[in-house]
Tab-separated table of C-alpha atoms and ligand atoms in Angstrom:
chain	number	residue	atom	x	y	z
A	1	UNK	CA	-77.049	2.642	-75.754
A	2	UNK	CA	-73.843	2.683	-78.587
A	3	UNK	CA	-71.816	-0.483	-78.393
A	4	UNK	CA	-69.102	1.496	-77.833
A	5	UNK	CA	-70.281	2.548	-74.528
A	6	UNK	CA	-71.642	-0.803	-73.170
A	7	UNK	CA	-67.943	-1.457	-74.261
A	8	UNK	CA	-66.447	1.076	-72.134
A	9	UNK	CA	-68.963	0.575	-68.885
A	10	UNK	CA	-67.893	-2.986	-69.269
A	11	UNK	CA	-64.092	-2.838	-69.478
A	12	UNK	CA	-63.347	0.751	-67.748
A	13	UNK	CA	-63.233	1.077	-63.804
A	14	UNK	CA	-66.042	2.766	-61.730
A	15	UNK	CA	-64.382	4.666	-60.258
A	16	UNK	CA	-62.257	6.270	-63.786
A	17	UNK	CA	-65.589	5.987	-65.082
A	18	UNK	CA	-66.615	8.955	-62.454
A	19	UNK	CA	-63.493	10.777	-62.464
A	20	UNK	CA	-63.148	14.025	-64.450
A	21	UNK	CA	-60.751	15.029	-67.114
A	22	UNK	CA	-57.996	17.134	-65.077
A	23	UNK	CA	-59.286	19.842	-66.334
A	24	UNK	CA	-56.646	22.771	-67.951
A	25	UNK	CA	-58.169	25.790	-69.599
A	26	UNK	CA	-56.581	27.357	-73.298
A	27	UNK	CA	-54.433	30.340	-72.205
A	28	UNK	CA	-54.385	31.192	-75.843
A	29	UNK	CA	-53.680	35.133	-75.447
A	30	UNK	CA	-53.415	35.564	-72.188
A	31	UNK	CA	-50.743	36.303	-69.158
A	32	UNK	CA	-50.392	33.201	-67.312
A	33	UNK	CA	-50.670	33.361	-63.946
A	34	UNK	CA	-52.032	30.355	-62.867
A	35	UNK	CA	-49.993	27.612	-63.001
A	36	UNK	CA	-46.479	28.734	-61.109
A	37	UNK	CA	-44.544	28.757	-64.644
A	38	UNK	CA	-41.387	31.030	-64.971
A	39	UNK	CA	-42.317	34.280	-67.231
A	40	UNK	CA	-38.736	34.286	-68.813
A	41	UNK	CA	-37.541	32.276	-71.430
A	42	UNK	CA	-33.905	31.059	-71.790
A	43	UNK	CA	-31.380	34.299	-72.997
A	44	UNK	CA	-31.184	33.928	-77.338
A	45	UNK	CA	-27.600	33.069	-77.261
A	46	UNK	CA	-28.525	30.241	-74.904
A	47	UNK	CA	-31.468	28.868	-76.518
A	48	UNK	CA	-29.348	29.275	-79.924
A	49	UNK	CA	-26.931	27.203	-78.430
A	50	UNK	CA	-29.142	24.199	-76.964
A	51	UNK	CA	-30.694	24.068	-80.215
A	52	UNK	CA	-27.264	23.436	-82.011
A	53	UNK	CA	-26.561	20.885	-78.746
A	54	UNK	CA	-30.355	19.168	-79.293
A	55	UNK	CA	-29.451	18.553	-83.456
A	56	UNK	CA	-26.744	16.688	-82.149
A	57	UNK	CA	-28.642	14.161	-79.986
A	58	UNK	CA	-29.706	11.013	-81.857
A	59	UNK	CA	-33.360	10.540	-82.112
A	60	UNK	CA	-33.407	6.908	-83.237
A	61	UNK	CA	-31.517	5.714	-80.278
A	62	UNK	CA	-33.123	5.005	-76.831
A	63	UNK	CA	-32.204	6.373	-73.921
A	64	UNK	CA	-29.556	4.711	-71.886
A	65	UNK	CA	-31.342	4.109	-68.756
A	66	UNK	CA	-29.007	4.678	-65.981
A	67	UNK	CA	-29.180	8.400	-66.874
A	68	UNK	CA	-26.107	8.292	-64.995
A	69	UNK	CA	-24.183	11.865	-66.279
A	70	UNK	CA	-27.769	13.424	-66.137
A	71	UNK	CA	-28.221	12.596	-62.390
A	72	UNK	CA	-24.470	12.935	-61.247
A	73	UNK	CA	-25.123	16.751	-62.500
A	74	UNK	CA	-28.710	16.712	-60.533
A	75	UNK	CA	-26.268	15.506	-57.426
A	76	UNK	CA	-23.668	18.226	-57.674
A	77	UNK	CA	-26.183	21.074	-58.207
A	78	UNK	CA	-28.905	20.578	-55.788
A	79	UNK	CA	-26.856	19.146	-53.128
A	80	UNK	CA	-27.838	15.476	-52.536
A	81	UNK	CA	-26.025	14.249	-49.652
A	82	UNK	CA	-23.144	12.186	-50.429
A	83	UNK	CA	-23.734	8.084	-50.551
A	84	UNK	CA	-27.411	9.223	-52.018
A	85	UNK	CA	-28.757	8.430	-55.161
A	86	UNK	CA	-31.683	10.081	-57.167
A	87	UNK	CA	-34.446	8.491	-59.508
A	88	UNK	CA	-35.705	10.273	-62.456
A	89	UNK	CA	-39.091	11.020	-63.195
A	90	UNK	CA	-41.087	12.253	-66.093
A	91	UNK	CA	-42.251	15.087	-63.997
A	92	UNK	CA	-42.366	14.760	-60.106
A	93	UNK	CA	-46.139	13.937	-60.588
A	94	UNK	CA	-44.693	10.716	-62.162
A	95	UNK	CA	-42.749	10.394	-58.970
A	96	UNK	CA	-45.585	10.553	-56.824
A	97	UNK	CA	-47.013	7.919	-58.726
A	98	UNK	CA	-44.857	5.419	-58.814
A	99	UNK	CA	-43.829	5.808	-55.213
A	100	UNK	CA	-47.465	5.121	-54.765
A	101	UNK	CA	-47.583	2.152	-56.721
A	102	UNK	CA	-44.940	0.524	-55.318
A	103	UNK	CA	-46.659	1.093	-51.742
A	104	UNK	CA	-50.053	-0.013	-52.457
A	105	UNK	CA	-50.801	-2.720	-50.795
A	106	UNK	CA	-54.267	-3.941	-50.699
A	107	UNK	CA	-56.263	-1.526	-48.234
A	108	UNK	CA	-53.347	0.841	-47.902
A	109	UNK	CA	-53.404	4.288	-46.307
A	110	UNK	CA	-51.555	7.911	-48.268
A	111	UNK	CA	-52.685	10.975	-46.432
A	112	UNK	CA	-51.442	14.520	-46.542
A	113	UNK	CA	-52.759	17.908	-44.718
A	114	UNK	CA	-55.662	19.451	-46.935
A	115	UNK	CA	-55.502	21.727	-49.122
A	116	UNK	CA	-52.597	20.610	-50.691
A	117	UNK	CA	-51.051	19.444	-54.428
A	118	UNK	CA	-54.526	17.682	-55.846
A	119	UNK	CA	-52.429	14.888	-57.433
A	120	UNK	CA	-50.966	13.434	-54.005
A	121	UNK	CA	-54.730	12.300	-53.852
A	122	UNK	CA	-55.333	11.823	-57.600
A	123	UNK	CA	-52.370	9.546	-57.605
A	124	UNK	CA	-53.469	7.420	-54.595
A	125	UNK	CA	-56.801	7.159	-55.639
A	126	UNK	CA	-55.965	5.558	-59.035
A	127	UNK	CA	-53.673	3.231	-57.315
A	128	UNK	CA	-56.420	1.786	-55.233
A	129	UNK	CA	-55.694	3.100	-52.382
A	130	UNK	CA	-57.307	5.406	-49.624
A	131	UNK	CA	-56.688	8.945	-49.131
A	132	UNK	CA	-56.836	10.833	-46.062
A	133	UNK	CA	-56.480	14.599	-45.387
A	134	UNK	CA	-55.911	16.431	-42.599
A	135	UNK	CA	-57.131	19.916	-42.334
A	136	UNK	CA	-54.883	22.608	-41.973
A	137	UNK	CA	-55.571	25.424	-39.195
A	138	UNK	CA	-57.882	28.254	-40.342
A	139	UNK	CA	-54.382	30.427	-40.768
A	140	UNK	CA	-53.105	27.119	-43.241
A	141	UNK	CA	-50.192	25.749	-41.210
A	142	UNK	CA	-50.046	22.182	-40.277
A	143	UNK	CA	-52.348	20.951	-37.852
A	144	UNK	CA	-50.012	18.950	-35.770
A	145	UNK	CA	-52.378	17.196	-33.158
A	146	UNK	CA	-54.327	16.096	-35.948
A	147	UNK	CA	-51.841	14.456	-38.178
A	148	UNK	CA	-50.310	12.752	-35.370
A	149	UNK	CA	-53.717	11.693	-34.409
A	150	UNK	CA	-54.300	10.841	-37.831
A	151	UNK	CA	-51.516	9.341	-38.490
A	152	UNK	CA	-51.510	6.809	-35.296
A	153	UNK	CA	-55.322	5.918	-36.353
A	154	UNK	CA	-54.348	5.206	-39.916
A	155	UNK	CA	-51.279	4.013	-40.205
A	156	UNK	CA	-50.222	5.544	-43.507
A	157	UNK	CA	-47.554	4.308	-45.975
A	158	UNK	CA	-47.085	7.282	-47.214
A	159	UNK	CA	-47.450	11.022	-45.722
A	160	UNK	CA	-47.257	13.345	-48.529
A	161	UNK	CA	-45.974	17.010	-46.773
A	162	UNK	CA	-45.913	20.018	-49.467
A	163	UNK	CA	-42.377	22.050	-48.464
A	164	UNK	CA	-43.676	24.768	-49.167
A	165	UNK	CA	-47.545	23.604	-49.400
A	166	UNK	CA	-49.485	24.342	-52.991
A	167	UNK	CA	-51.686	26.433	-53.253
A	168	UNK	CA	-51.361	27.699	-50.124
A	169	UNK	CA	-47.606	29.047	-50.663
A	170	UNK	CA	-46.433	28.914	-46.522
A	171	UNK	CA	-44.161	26.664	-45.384
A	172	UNK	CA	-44.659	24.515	-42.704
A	173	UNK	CA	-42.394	24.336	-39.567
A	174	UNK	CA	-39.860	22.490	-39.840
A	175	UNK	CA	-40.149	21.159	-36.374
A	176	UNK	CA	-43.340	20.323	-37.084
A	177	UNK	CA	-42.535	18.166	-40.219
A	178	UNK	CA	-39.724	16.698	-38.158
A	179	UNK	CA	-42.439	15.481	-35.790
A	180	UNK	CA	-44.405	13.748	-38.312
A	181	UNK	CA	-40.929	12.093	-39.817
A	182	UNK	CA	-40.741	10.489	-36.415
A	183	UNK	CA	-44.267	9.494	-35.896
A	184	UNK	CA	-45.036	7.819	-39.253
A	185	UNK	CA	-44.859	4.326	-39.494
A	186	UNK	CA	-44.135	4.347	-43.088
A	187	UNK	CA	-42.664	7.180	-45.351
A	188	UNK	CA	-42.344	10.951	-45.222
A	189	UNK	CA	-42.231	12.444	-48.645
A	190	UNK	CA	-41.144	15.959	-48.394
A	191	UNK	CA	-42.204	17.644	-51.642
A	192	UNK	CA	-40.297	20.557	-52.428
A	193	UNK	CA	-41.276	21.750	-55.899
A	194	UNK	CA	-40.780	25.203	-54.747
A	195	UNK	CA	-37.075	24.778	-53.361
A	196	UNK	CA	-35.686	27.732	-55.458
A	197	UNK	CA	-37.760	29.841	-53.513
A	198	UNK	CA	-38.166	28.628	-50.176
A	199	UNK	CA	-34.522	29.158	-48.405
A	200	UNK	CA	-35.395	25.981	-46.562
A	201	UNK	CA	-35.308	22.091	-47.263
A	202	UNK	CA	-34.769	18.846	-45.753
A	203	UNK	CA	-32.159	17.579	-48.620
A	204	UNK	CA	-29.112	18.026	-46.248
A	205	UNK	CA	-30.763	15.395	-43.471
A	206	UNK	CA	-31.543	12.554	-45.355
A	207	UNK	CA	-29.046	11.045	-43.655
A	208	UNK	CA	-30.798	11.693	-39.865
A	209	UNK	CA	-33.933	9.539	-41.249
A	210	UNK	CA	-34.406	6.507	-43.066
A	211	UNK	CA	-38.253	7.016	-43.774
A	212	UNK	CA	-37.645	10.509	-45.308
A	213	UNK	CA	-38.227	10.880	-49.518
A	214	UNK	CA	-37.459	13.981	-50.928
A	215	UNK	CA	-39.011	15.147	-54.098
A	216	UNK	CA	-37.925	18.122	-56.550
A	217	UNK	CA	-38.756	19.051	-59.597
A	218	UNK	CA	-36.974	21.816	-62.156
A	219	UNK	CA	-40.778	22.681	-63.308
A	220	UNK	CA	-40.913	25.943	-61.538
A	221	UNK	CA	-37.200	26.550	-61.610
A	222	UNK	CA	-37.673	27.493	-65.237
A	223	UNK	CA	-37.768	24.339	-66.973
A	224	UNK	CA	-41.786	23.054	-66.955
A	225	UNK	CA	-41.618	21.674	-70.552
A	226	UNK	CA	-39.035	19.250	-70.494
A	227	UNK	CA	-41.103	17.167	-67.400
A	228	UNK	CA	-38.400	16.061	-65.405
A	229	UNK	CA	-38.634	15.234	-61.417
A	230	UNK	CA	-35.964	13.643	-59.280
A	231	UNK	CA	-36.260	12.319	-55.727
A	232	UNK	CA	-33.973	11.056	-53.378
A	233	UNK	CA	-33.685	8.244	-50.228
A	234	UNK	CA	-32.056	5.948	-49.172
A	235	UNK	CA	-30.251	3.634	-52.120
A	236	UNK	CA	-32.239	0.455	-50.580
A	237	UNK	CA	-35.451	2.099	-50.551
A	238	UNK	CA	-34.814	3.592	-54.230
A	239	UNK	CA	-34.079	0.075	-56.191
A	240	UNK	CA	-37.208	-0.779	-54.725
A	241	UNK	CA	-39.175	1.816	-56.815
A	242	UNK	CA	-37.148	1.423	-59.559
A	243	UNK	CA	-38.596	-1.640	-60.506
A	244	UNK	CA	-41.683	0.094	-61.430
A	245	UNK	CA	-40.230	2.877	-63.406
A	246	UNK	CA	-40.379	2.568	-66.985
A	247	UNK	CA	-37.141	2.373	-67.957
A	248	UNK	CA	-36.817	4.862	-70.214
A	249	UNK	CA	-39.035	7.271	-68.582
A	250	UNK	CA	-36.807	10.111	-69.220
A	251	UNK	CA	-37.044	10.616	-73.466
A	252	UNK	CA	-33.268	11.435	-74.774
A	253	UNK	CA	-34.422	15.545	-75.504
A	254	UNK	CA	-35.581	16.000	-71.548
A	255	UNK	CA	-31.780	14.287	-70.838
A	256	UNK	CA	-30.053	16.495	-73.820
A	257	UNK	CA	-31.864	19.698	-72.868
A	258	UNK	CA	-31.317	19.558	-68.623
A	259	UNK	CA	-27.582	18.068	-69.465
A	260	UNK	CA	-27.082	21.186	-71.156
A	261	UNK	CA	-29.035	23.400	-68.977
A	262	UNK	CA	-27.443	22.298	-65.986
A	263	UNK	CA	-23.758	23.511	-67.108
A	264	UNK	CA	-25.474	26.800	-66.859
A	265	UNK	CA	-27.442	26.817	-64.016
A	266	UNK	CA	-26.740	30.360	-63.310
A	267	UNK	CA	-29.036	32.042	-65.556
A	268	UNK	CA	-32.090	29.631	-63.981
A	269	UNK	CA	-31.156	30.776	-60.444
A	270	UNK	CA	-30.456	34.652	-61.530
A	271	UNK	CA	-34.852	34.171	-62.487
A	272	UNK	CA	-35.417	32.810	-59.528
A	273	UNK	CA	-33.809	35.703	-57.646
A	274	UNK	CA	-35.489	37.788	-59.842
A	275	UNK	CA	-39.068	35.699	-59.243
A	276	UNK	CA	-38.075	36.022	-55.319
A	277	UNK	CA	-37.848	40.095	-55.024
A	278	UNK	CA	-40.779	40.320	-57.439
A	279	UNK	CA	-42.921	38.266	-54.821
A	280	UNK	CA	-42.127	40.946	-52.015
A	281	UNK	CA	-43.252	43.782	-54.517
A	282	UNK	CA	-46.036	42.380	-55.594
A	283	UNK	CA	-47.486	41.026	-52.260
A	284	UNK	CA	-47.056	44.441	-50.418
A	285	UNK	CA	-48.832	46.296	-53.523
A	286	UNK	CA	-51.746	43.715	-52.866
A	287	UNK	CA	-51.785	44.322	-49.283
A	288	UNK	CA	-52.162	48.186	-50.039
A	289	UNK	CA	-54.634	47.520	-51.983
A	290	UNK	CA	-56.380	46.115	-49.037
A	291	UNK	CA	-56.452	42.828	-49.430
A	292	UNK	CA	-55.175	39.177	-47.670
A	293	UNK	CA	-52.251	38.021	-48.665
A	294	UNK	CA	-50.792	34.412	-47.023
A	295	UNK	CA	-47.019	34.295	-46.627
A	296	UNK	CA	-45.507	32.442	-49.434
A	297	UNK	CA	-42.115	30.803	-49.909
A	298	UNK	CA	-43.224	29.896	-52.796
A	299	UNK	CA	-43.241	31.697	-56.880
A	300	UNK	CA	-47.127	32.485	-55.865
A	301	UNK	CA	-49.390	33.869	-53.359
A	302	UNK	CA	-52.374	32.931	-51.705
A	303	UNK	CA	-54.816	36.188	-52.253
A	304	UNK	CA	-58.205	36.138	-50.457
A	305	UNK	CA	-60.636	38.884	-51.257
A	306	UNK	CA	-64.674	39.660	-51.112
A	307	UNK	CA	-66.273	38.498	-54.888
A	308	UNK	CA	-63.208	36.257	-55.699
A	309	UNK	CA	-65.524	34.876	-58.229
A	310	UNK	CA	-66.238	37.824	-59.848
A	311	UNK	CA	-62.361	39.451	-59.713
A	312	UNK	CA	-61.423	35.667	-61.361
A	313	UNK	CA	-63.857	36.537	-64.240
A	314	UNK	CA	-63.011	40.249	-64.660
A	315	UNK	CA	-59.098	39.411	-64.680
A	316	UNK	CA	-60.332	36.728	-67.360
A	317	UNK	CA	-61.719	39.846	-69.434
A	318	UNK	CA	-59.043	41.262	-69.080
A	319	UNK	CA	-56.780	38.384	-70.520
A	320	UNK	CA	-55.233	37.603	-67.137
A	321	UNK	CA	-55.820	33.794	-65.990
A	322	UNK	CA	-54.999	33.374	-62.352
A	323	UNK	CA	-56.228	30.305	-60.291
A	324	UNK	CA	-59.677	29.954	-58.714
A	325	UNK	CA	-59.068	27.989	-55.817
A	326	UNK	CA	-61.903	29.143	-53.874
A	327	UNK	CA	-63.945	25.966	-54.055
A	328	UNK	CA	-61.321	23.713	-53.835
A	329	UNK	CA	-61.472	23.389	-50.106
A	330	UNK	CA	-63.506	25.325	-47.552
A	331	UNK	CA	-60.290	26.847	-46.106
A	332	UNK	CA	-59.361	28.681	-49.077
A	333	UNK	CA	-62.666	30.040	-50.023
A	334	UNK	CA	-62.303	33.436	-51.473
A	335	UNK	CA	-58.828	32.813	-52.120
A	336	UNK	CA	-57.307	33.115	-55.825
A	337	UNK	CA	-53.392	31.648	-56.270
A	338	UNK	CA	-51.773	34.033	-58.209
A	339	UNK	CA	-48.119	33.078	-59.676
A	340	UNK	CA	-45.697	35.847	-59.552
A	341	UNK	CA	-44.676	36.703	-63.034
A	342	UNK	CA	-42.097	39.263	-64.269
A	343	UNK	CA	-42.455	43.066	-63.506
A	344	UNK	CA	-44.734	43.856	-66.088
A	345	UNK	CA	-46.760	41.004	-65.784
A	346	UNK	CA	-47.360	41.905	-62.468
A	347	UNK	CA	-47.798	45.451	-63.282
A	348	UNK	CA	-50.799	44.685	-65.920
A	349	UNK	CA	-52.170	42.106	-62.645
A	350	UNK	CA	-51.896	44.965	-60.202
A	351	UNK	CA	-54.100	47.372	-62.412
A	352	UNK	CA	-56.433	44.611	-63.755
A	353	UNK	CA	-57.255	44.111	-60.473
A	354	UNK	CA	-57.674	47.495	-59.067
A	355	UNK	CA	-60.641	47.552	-62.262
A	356	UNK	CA	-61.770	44.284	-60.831
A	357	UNK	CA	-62.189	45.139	-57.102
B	401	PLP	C1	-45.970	21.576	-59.540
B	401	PLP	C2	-45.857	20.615	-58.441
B	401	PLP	C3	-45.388	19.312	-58.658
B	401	PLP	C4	-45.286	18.710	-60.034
B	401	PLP	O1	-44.200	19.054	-60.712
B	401	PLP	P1	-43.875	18.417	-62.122
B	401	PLP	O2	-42.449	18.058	-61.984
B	401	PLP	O3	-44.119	19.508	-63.094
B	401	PLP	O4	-44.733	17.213	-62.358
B	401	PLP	C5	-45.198	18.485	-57.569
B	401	PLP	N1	-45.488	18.898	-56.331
B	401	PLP	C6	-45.964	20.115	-56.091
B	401	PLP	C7	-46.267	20.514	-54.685
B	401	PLP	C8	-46.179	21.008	-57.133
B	401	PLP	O5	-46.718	22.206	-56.887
């Protein structure tokens, strides 16, 4: 064996050592349907105009950590109750994280209804702690027996809850999740990456419940480059996970560029109104076309089909990348997630696939 890797068996955990890469494949070429991006760019005159805003920001200079104009703006927009504060995160998958690392506790329980976001799991895992799913019914809403079986038996510090779940696009009842808020012993994070397309979140009752976390990102609002996440509880609980943030987690272009962005929010929402009618179109055109589509509230759908193998490889000869989530859990087997993309996008899907079936 190479020095180098009796060096790295010695020094590198186990269980890293077994992990694989996250694995993301080129999309050199193709339409990109997989990963719940938005298909438009920013308008010329507006992408002129942050680039004239972004020579303006110095490079050499660190950012300020409080972030404190960036998040007031984050507060006013997406309607953070008054008296609440947000953190910043480079991503909301950094979020996740350090939430997790603040709570882990030797021997410490995270669970979360299965199939959900893989890095609720990832996250937990690399923290050293244990992970616990719950299935989801065989029509993918919350099981609610089991978690609140689950969740007297293990105790959890943290219940992750999807709002609306990925990849399976529905969202869960919000009596249901209102249930589990109550029952936990620990914290409630309500993830709701897909907010701009749900028409339902828990932002507004923060107040009503001490354990609850909410978590947002603007990745699928239009904005997946500049990694930026934000979450929100109470103050006391937030300084508490503060002290493992990095403190300048947030570089000064990601501040610059969603400072900016922010003063013209409009055009972000206008896509998301647009992303919202397109999912309607495009999920009763796949229902014609005889096939299952889950109810989303999300920028995707949950497609299940005979040979989703075989469609996933024919859409890939036709340069159309989609997700194969068919062996990520044995609920969702024959299922591909599909993210709605702009008209013509879905257009060139819609055809692909009627080759493909
Ligand atoms: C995409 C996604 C995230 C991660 O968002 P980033 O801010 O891009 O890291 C978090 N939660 C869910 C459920 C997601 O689907």
């Amino acid at each position: 064996m190479s020095t180098i890797q009796t060096l790295i068996e010695q020094v590198i955990r186990p269980d890293v050592l077994a992990q694989h890469v996250y694995a993301v494949p080129s999309a050199a070429g193709m339409i990109k349907l997989d990963a719940m991006e938005n298909p438009y760019g920013l308008p010329p005159h507006l992408a002129e105009a942050l680039g004239r805003h972004l020579a303006g920001v110095a490079l050499n200079r660190y950012p300020v950590p409080s972030y404190a104009r960036l998040k007031q703006q984050i507060c006013r927009h997406f309607g953070v109750p008054a008296g609440y504060g947000i953190l910043l995160g480079n991503g909301s998958d950094e979020l996740i994280s350090l939430l997790i690392m603040a709570c882990s506790k030797p021997g410490v329980c995270i669970l979360s209804p299965v199939p959900t976001f893989v890095m609720y799991k990832i996250s937990a895992e690399l923290a050293g702690a244990r992970f616990v799913g719950v299935d989801l019914k065989p029509d993918l809403g919350l099981n609610l027996e089991a978690m609140l079986a689950a969740i007297e038996q293990q105790q959890p510090a943290i219940v992750f809850l999807s709002y609306p779940n990925n990849p399976t696009g529905n969202l869960f009842a919000a009596a249901d999740v209102e249930r589990i808020i109550r029952a936990a012993p620990g914290l409630v994070v309500v993830d709701e990456a897909y907010q701009p397309f749900a028409g339902a979140s828990f932002m507004s009752r923060l107040p009503e419940f001490p354990n609850l976390v909410l978590m947002r990102t603007v990745s699928k609002l239009g904005l997946a480059g500049i990694r930026l996440g934000y979450m929100s509880a109470h103050s006391a609980l937030l300084t508490e996970v503060d002290k493992v943030r990095p403190p300048y987690n947030i570089n000064v272009l990601t501040e610059a560029t969603a400072e900016f962005l922010l003063d013209h929010i409009a055009v972000l929402d206008e896509q998301a109104a647009q992303i919202r009618a397109a999912r309607s179109s495009l999920r009763e055109k796949l229902q014609r076309m005889g096939l299952e589509v889950f109810p989303s509230s999300a920028n995707f759908l949950l497609v299940r089909m005979a040979n989703a193998e075989q469609v996933f490889a024919k859409l890939q000869n036709s340069q159309i990348l989609v997700k194969n989530v068919g062996r990520m859990h044995a609920l969702l087997a024959d299922c591909l997630r599909i993210t709605v993309g702009s008209p013509e996008q879905n257009q060139a899907l819609l055809q692909a696939l009627q080759r493909a079936l």
